[in-house]
Short mmCIF file of C-alpha atoms in Angstrom, two decimals:
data_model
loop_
_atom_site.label_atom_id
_atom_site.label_comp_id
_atom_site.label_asym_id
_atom_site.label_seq_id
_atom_site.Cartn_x
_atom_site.Cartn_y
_atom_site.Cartn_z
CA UNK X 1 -2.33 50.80 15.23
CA UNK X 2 -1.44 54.69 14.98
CA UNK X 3 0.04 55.56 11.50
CA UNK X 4 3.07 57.85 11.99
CA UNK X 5 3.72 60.44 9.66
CA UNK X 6 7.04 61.21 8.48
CA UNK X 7 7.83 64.95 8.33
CA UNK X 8 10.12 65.91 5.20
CA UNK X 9 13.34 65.57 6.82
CA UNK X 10 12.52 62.15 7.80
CA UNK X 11 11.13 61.23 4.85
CA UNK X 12 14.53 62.49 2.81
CA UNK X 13 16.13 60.18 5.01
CA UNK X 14 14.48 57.70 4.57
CA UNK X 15 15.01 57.91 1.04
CA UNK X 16 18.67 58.12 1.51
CA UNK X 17 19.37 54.92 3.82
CA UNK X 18 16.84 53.15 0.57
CA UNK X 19 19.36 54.36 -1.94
CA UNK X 20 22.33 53.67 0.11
CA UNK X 21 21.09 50.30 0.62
CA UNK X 22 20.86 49.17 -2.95
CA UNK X 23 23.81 51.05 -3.76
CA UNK X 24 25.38 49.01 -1.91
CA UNK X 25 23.37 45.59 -2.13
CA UNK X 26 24.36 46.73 -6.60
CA UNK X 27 27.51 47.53 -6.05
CA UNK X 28 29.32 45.06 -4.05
CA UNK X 29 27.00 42.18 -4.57
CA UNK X 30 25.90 42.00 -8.38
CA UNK X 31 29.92 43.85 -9.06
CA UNK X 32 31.19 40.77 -7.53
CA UNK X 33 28.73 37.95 -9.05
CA UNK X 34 30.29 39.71 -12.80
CA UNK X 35 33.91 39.10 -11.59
CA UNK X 36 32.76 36.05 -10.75
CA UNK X 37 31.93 34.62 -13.75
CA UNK X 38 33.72 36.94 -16.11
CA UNK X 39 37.12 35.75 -14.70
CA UNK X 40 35.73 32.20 -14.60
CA UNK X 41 34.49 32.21 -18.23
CA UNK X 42 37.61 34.33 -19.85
CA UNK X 43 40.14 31.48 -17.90
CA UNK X 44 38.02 28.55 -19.10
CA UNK X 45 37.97 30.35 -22.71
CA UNK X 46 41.75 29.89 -22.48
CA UNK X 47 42.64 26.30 -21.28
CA UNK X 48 39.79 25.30 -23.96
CA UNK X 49 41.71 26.82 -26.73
CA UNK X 50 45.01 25.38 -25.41
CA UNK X 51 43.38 22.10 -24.92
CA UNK X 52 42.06 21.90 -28.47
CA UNK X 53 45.25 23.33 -29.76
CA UNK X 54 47.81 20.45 -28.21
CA UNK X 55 45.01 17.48 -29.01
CA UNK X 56 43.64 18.54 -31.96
CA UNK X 57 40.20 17.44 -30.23
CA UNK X 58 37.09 19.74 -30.37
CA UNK X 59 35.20 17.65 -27.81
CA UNK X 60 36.69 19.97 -25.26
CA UNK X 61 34.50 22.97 -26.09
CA UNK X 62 31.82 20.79 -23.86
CA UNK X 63 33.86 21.89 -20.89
CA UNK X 64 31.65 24.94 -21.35
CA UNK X 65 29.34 23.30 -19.52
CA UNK X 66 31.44 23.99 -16.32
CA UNK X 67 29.92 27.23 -16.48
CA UNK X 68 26.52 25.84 -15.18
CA UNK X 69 29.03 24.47 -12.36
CA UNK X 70 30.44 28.18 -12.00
CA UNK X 71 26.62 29.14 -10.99
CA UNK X 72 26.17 26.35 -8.60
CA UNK X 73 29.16 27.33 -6.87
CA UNK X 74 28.44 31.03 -6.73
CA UNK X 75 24.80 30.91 -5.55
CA UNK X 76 25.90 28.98 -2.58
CA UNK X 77 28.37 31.49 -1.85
CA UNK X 78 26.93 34.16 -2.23
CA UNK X 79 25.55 36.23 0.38
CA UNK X 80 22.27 37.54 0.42
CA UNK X 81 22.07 41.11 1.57
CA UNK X 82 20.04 41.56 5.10
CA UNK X 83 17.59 44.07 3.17
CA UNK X 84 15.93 43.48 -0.23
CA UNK X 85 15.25 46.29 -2.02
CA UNK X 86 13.27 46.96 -4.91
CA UNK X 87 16.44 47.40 -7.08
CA UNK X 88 17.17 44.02 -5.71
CA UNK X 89 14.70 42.35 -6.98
CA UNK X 90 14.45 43.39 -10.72
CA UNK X 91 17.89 42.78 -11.14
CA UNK X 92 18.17 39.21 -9.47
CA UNK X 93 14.47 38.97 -11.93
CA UNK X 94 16.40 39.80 -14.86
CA UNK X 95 18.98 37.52 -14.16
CA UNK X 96 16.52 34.80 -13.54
CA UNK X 97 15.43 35.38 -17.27
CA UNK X 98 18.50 35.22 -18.53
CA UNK X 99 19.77 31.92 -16.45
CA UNK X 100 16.70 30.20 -18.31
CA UNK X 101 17.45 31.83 -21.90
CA UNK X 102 21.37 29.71 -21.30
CA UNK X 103 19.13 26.43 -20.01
CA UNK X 104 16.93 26.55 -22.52
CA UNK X 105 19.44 27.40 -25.26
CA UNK X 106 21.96 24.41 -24.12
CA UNK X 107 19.11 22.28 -24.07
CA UNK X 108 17.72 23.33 -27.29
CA UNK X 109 19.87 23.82 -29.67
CA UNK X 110 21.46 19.74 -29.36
CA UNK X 111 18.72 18.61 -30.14
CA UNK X 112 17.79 20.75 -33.03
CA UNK X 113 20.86 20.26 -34.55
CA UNK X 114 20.45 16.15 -34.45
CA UNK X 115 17.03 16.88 -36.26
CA UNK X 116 18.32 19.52 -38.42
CA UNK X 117 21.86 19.37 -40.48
CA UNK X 118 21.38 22.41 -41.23
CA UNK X 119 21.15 23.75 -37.06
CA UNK X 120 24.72 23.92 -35.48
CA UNK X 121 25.18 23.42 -31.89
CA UNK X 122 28.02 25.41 -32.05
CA UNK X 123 25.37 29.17 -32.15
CA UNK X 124 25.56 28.27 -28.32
CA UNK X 125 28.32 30.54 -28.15
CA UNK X 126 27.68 33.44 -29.92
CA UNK X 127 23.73 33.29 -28.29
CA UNK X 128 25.47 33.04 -24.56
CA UNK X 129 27.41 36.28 -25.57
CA UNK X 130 24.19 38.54 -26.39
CA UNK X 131 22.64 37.04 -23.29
CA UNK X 132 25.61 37.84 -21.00
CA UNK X 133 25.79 41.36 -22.63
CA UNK X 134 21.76 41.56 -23.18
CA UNK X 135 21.62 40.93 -18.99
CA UNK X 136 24.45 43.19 -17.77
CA UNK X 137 23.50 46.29 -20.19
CA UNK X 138 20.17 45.94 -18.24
CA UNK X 139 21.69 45.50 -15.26
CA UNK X 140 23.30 48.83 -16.02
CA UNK X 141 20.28 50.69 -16.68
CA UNK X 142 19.08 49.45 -13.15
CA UNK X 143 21.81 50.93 -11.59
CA UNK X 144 22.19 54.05 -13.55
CA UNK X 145 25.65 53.22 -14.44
CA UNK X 146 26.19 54.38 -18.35
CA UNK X 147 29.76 52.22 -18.39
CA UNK X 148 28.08 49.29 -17.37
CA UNK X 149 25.14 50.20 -19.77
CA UNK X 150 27.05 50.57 -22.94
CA UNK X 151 30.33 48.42 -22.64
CA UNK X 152 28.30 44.85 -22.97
CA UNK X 153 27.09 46.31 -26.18
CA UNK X 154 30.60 46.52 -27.66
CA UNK X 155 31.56 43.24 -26.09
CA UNK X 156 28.35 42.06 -28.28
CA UNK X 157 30.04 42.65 -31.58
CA UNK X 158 31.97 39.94 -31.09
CA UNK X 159 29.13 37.48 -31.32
CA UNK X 160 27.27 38.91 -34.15
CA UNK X 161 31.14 38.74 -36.05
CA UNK X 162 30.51 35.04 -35.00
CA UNK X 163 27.27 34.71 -36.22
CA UNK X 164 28.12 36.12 -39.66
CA UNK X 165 30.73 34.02 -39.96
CA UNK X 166 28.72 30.64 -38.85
CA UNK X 167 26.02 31.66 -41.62
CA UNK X 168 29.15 31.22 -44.12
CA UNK X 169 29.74 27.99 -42.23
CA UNK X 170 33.03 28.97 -40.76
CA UNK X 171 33.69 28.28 -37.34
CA UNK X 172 37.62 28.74 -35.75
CA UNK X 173 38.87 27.02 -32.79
CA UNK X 174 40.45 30.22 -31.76
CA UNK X 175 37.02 31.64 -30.85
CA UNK X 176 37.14 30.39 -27.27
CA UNK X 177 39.64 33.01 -27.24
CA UNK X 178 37.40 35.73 -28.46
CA UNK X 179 34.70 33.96 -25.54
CA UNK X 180 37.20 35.17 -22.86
CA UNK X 181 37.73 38.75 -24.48
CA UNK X 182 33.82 38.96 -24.56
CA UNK X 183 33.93 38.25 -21.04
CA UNK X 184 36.00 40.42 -20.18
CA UNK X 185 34.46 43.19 -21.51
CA UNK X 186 30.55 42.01 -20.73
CA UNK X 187 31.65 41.12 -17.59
CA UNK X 188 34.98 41.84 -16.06
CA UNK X 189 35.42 45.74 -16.49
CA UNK X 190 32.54 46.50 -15.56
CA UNK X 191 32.38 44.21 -12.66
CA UNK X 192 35.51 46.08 -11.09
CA UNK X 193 33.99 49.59 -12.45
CA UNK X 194 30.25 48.75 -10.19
CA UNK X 195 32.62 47.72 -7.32
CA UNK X 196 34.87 50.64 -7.67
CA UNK X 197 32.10 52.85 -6.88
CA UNK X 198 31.20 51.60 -2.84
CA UNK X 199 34.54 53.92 -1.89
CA UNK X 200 32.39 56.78 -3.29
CA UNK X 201 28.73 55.54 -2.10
#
């Protein structure tokens, strides 16, 4: 088969359909997976707190495990864009990474804590935090997006507040509340800021 060779206006286009491609496959697609479940996780953060604040009972923090439900729904849902692009597939690899960091972690850290006192189950939350913020700060860097870089890493103060504050063995109800602001910030803003930008793609 004859190899064609692109002269350099082809090849610059060429290069721009590639980058207008994963702009958009980015920008609509992974923007709306974050909206997805930042809204999700910041409304769940709230009727958990409410729950536990009418009952009294602190078994409903396992209704954190609807998140794993969240993902189900969402990967059947979502559409897979018609071409795969590099960018593509390092993100959805990250995010791969990250999905079995949360697996492992919920699996984990149960069972440790039944063998060791001294292991709370409750570091789940703080540890989903830096891996929400851990995978959209990368996320960012994919993208070139410095919002969606830096942002997660201010949401991620919240959990290392948390951690310092498990390590004193304190732990307050009202911290499904500070969940949903993490979300919000880890995921939410910049969610709406990556989608923002297919007007100007």
């Amino acid at each position: 088969m004859e190899e064609k060779t692109l002269n350099e206006k082809e090849s610059l286009e060429l290069i721009a359909r590639m980058i207008q491609t994963t702009r958009k496959n980015m920008e609509i697609g992974q923007g709306n997976l974050l909206l997805y479940f930042g809204y999700f996780a910041a409304v769940l953060g709230v009727v958990i707190y409410i729950c536990i604040r009418l009952t009294g009972n602190g078994n409903f923090a396992m209704l954190w495990m609807l998140m794993f439900v969240c993902w189900l729904v969402v990967h059947r849902i979502s559409k897979k864009p018609e071409v795969i692009t590099y960018t593509d597939s390092a993100i959805a690899s990250v995010w791969k990474v990250i999905g079995v960091m949360f697996c492992l972690t919920a699996i984990s850290l149960p069972i440790i804590s039944m063998l060791d006192s001294g292991v709370l189950s409750v570091l789940m939350m703080p540890m989903s935090l830096f891996y929400m913020g851990i995978g959209t700060a990368i996320t960012g860097v994919i993208i070139k997006d410095k919002v969606t870089t830096y942002l997660p890493l201010l949401g991620m103060l919240i959990p290392l507040y948390m951690l310092n504050s498990i390590m004193h063995h304190l732990f307050f109800y009202w911290w499904h509340l500070l969940f949903s602001l993490a979300s919000v910030i880890i995921f939410v803003i910049p969610g709406h800021i990556i989608n923002s930008k297919r007007g100007a793609a």
